[in-house]
């Protein structure tokens, strides 16, 4: 049995469970507790990261959520790249590893504060992420461009959410050009990822623990790799356009949280 989602994929239809949030979070806590213990012991590796990511995806399916993944064949392109995505919920941080890592060694650009989270912090730290504080934009830019270039030169791809913070909609003005800038500096392609992950809602008290809404499908679609030519303005516009067009189509068909 494959323990990843690194293929074009569509969940089988299944009934939506009652009280999905009450069922989801205790099971998620168990996954994260075990992962955190292994990571804290210095034994967390890429294979385990993929497996735990897969478990979270299967847990969403168990709640009745449909997961649709498309365009995965672009991951067979040789060499590292920058993945640029919109940022909608906690789910993409959990789900993307079991899609990308089986085909490309990868890490994230993350908020530095996430490394202080119980369980999740040690797991993320084990993957050598690019951690930014957001208090000093100039310092964050240097961290991503210099640190990201080193990772890419070593063969590791980088996922960056260029909306910065999570947003319920996709608007062109919310995206920065950091992903394209990094790809240009490291002379690697950028691959857009359009996401719709509002099946995992944003909480009022605890942001990462919102309502689970299995009636909303989860969409992940990869676009074509783009080589950066010149300053990268055209490529940045193309990335944002790909994400927005896909998101708008899904939102119109499936609704929004």
Coordinates of C-alpha atoms in Angstrom, one line a residue:
X1 CA 0.0 0.0 0.0
X2 CA 1.3 3.4 -0.9
X3 CA 1.7 5.7 2.1
X4 CA 1.8 9.0 0.2
X5 CA -0.4 11.1 -2.1
X6 CA 2.4 11.7 -4.7
X7 CA 0.2 11.1 -7.7
X8 CA -2.9 12.5 -9.4
X9 CA -5.6 11.6 -7.0
X10 CA -9.2 11.9 -6.2
X11 CA -10.8 10.5 -3.0
X12 CA -13.5 7.9 -3.2
X13 CA -16.9 9.3 -2.1
X14 CA -17.7 8.5 1.5
X15 CA -20.3 9.7 4.0
X16 CA -19.6 12.9 6.0
X17 CA -19.2 12.0 9.7
X18 CA -21.1 13.8 12.5
X19 CA -19.2 16.2 14.6
X20 CA -16.0 16.0 12.5
X21 CA -14.1 18.6 14.5
X22 CA -14.6 16.6 17.7
X23 CA -13.3 13.5 16.0
X24 CA -10.5 15.0 14.0
X25 CA -8.5 16.9 16.6
X26 CA -7.9 14.1 19.1
X27 CA -6.7 11.8 16.3
X28 CA -4.5 14.6 15.0
X29 CA -3.0 15.1 18.5
X30 CA -2.0 11.5 18.5
X31 CA -0.2 11.8 15.2
X32 CA 1.6 15.0 16.2
X33 CA 2.5 13.6 19.7
X34 CA 4.2 10.6 18.2
X35 CA 5.9 12.7 15.5
X36 CA 7.1 15.2 18.0
X37 CA 8.6 12.5 20.2
X38 CA 10.6 11.0 17.3
X39 CA 11.7 14.4 16.2
X40 CA 12.8 15.5 19.7
X41 CA 14.9 12.4 19.8
X42 CA 16.7 13.4 16.6
X43 CA 15.3 10.4 14.7
X44 CA 12.8 12.1 12.4
X45 CA 13.5 11.6 8.7
X46 CA 12.0 12.3 5.3
X47 CA 10.2 8.9 5.1
X48 CA 8.5 9.5 8.5
X49 CA 7.6 13.0 7.5
X50 CA 5.8 11.7 4.4
X51 CA 4.0 9.0 6.4
X52 CA 2.7 11.4 9.1
X53 CA 1.6 13.8 6.3
X54 CA -0.2 11.0 4.7
X55 CA -1.9 10.1 7.9
X56 CA -3.3 13.6 8.2
X57 CA -4.6 13.4 4.7
X58 CA -6.3 10.1 5.4
X59 CA -7.7 11.5 8.6
X60 CA -9.3 14.3 6.6
X61 CA -10.8 11.7 4.3
X62 CA -12.1 9.7 7.2
X63 CA -14.1 12.8 8.2
X64 CA -15.7 12.6 4.7
X65 CA -13.5 15.2 3.0
X66 CA -12.7 14.7 -0.7
X67 CA -9.1 15.4 -1.7
X68 CA -8.3 16.2 -5.4
X69 CA -4.6 16.4 -6.5
X70 CA -3.7 17.3 -10.0
X71 CA -0.6 18.1 -12.1
X72 CA 1.8 15.9 -10.1
X73 CA 3.7 14.9 -13.2
X74 CA 5.6 18.2 -13.1
X75 CA 7.4 16.9 -10.0
X76 CA 9.3 14.5 -12.2
X77 CA 11.2 17.4 -13.7
X78 CA 14.8 17.0 -12.8
X79 CA 16.5 19.3 -10.3
X80 CA 15.3 21.5 -7.4
X81 CA 12.7 24.3 -7.8
X82 CA 10.8 26.9 -5.8
X83 CA 7.2 26.0 -5.2
X84 CA 5.0 29.1 -4.8
X85 CA 1.5 28.7 -3.3
X86 CA -1.4 30.6 -1.8
X87 CA -1.9 30.1 1.9
X88 CA -5.4 29.3 3.2
X89 CA -5.2 27.0 6.2
X90 CA -3.0 24.8 8.4
X91 CA -3.8 21.9 6.2
X92 CA -1.4 22.6 3.4
X93 CA 1.6 22.5 5.8
X94 CA 0.5 19.1 6.8
X95 CA -0.5 17.7 3.4
X96 CA 2.1 19.0 0.9
X97 CA 5.0 16.9 2.3
X98 CA 3.3 13.6 1.3
X99 CA 2.7 14.9 -2.2
X100 CA 6.1 16.5 -3.0
X101 CA 8.7 14.8 -0.8
X102 CA 8.4 11.3 -2.4
X103 CA 9.6 12.9 -5.7
X104 CA 11.6 16.0 -4.6
X105 CA 13.5 16.6 -1.4
X106 CA 11.8 19.7 0.0
X107 CA 11.4 22.1 2.9
X108 CA 9.3 25.2 3.8
X109 CA 9.7 28.8 4.4
X110 CA 7.9 29.1 7.8
X111 CA 7.2 31.6 10.6
X112 CA 9.9 31.3 13.2
X113 CA 7.3 31.1 15.9
X114 CA 6.1 27.8 14.6
X115 CA 9.4 26.2 15.7
X116 CA 8.3 26.9 19.3
X117 CA 5.1 24.9 19.0
X118 CA 5.0 21.6 21.0
X119 CA 5.4 18.6 18.7
X120 CA 5.1 20.6 15.4
X121 CA 8.2 22.7 16.2
X122 CA 10.6 19.8 16.4
X123 CA 9.1 18.2 13.3
X124 CA 9.5 21.3 11.2
X125 CA 13.0 22.0 12.7
X126 CA 14.1 18.5 11.6
X127 CA 13.5 19.5 8.0
X128 CA 15.9 22.5 8.1
X129 CA 13.3 25.1 7.1
X130 CA 13.9 28.8 6.3
X131 CA 12.5 30.5 9.4
X132 CA 11.5 34.1 9.2
X133 CA 10.3 36.4 12.0
X134 CA 8.3 39.0 10.0
X135 CA 9.4 41.7 12.3
X136 CA 12.2 42.8 10.0
X137 CA 11.3 42.5 6.3
X138 CA 14.9 43.2 5.2
X139 CA 16.3 40.5 7.4
X140 CA 13.6 38.0 6.2
X141 CA 14.4 38.8 2.6
X142 CA 18.1 38.0 3.2
X143 CA 17.2 34.8 5.1
X144 CA 15.1 33.6 2.2
X145 CA 17.3 34.6 -0.7
X146 CA 20.6 33.6 0.9
X147 CA 19.5 30.6 2.8
X148 CA 17.1 29.5 0.1
X149 CA 19.9 29.7 -2.5
X150 CA 22.1 27.4 -0.4
X151 CA 19.3 24.9 -0.1
X152 CA 18.5 24.9 -3.8
X153 CA 22.2 24.6 -4.7
X154 CA 22.3 21.5 -2.4
X155 CA 19.4 20.0 -4.3
X156 CA 16.6 20.7 -1.9
X157 CA 13.4 22.4 -3.2
X158 CA 11.6 25.2 -1.2
X159 CA 7.9 25.8 -0.6
X160 CA 6.9 29.4 0.0
X161 CA 3.5 30.8 0.7
X162 CA 3.7 34.2 -1.0
X163 CA 0.5 35.5 0.4
X164 CA 2.3 35.7 3.7
X165 CA -0.5 35.1 6.2
X166 CA -3.5 32.8 5.6
X167 CA -6.4 34.3 3.6
X168 CA -9.8 33.1 2.6
X169 CA -9.7 34.5 -0.9
X170 CA -7.1 34.9 -3.6
X171 CA -6.4 38.5 -4.6
X172 CA -3.5 39.5 -6.8
X173 CA -2.4 42.4 -4.5
X174 CA -1.9 40.0 -1.6
X175 CA 1.0 38.2 -3.2
X176 CA 4.7 39.2 -2.9
X177 CA 7.3 38.3 -5.5
X178 CA 9.7 36.5 -3.1
X179 CA 9.3 33.1 -4.7
X180 CA 10.2 34.4 -8.1
X181 CA 13.1 36.4 -6.7
X182 CA 14.5 33.3 -5.0
X183 CA 14.1 31.2 -8.1
X184 CA 15.8 33.9 -10.2
X185 CA 18.7 34.2 -7.7
X186 CA 19.3 30.4 -7.6
X187 CA 18.6 30.0 -11.3
X188 CA 15.9 27.4 -10.8
X189 CA 12.3 27.2 -12.1
X190 CA 9.3 28.2 -10.1
X191 CA 6.3 25.9 -10.0
X192 CA 2.9 27.4 -8.9
X193 CA 0.6 25.4 -6.6
X194 CA -3.1 26.4 -6.4
X195 CA -4.7 25.4 -3.1
X196 CA -8.2 25.4 -1.7
X197 CA -8.0 24.0 1.8
X198 CA -10.7 25.7 3.8
X199 CA -12.1 22.3 4.8
X200 CA -9.8 23.0 7.7
X201 CA -11.1 26.2 9.1
X202 CA -9.4 29.0 11.1
X203 CA -10.3 29.1 14.8
X204 CA -11.5 32.2 16.6
X205 CA -9.6 31.4 19.8
X206 CA -6.9 29.1 18.5
X207 CA -6.1 30.0 14.9
X208 CA -4.8 26.5 14.0
X209 CA -7.9 24.7 15.3
X210 CA -11.0 25.8 13.4
X211 CA -14.0 23.8 12.4
X212 CA -13.4 20.8 10.1
X213 CA -15.9 21.1 7.1
X214 CA -15.8 17.9 5.2
X215 CA -18.5 19.2 2.7
X216 CA -15.7 21.4 1.2
X217 CA -13.3 19.5 -1.1
X218 CA -9.6 20.0 -0.7
X219 CA -7.9 21.0 -4.0
X220 CA -4.2 20.9 -4.8
X221 CA -3.1 21.6 -8.4
X222 CA 0.5 22.0 -9.7
X223 CA 1.2 24.3 -12.7
X224 CA 3.9 24.1 -15.3
X225 CA 7.5 24.9 -14.3
X226 CA 8.5 28.4 -15.3
X227 CA 12.1 29.5 -16.0
X228 CA 12.7 33.0 -14.8
X229 CA 13.7 35.4 -17.6
X230 CA 14.8 39.0 -16.8
X231 CA 13.4 40.6 -13.6
X232 CA 10.7 37.9 -13.3
X233 CA 7.6 40.2 -13.4
X234 CA 5.9 38.2 -16.2
X235 CA 6.6 34.9 -14.3
X236 CA 5.2 36.4 -11.0
X237 CA 2.1 37.5 -12.8
X238 CA 1.7 34.1 -14.4
X239 CA 2.0 32.3 -11.0
X240 CA -0.6 34.5 -9.4
X241 CA -2.9 34.2 -12.4
X242 CA -2.7 30.4 -12.3
X243 CA -3.5 30.3 -8.6
X244 CA -6.3 32.8 -8.8
X245 CA -8.0 31.2 -11.8
X246 CA -8.0 27.8 -10.2
X247 CA -9.1 29.0 -6.9
X248 CA -12.0 31.1 -8.4
X249 CA -13.2 28.0 -10.4
X250 CA -13.2 25.8 -7.3
X251 CA -14.9 28.4 -5.1
X252 CA -17.6 28.8 -7.7
X253 CA -18.2 25.1 -7.9
X254 CA -17.7 24.0 -4.3
X255 CA -18.5 27.1 -2.3
X256 CA -16.3 28.7 0.4
X257 CA -16.1 28.5 4.2

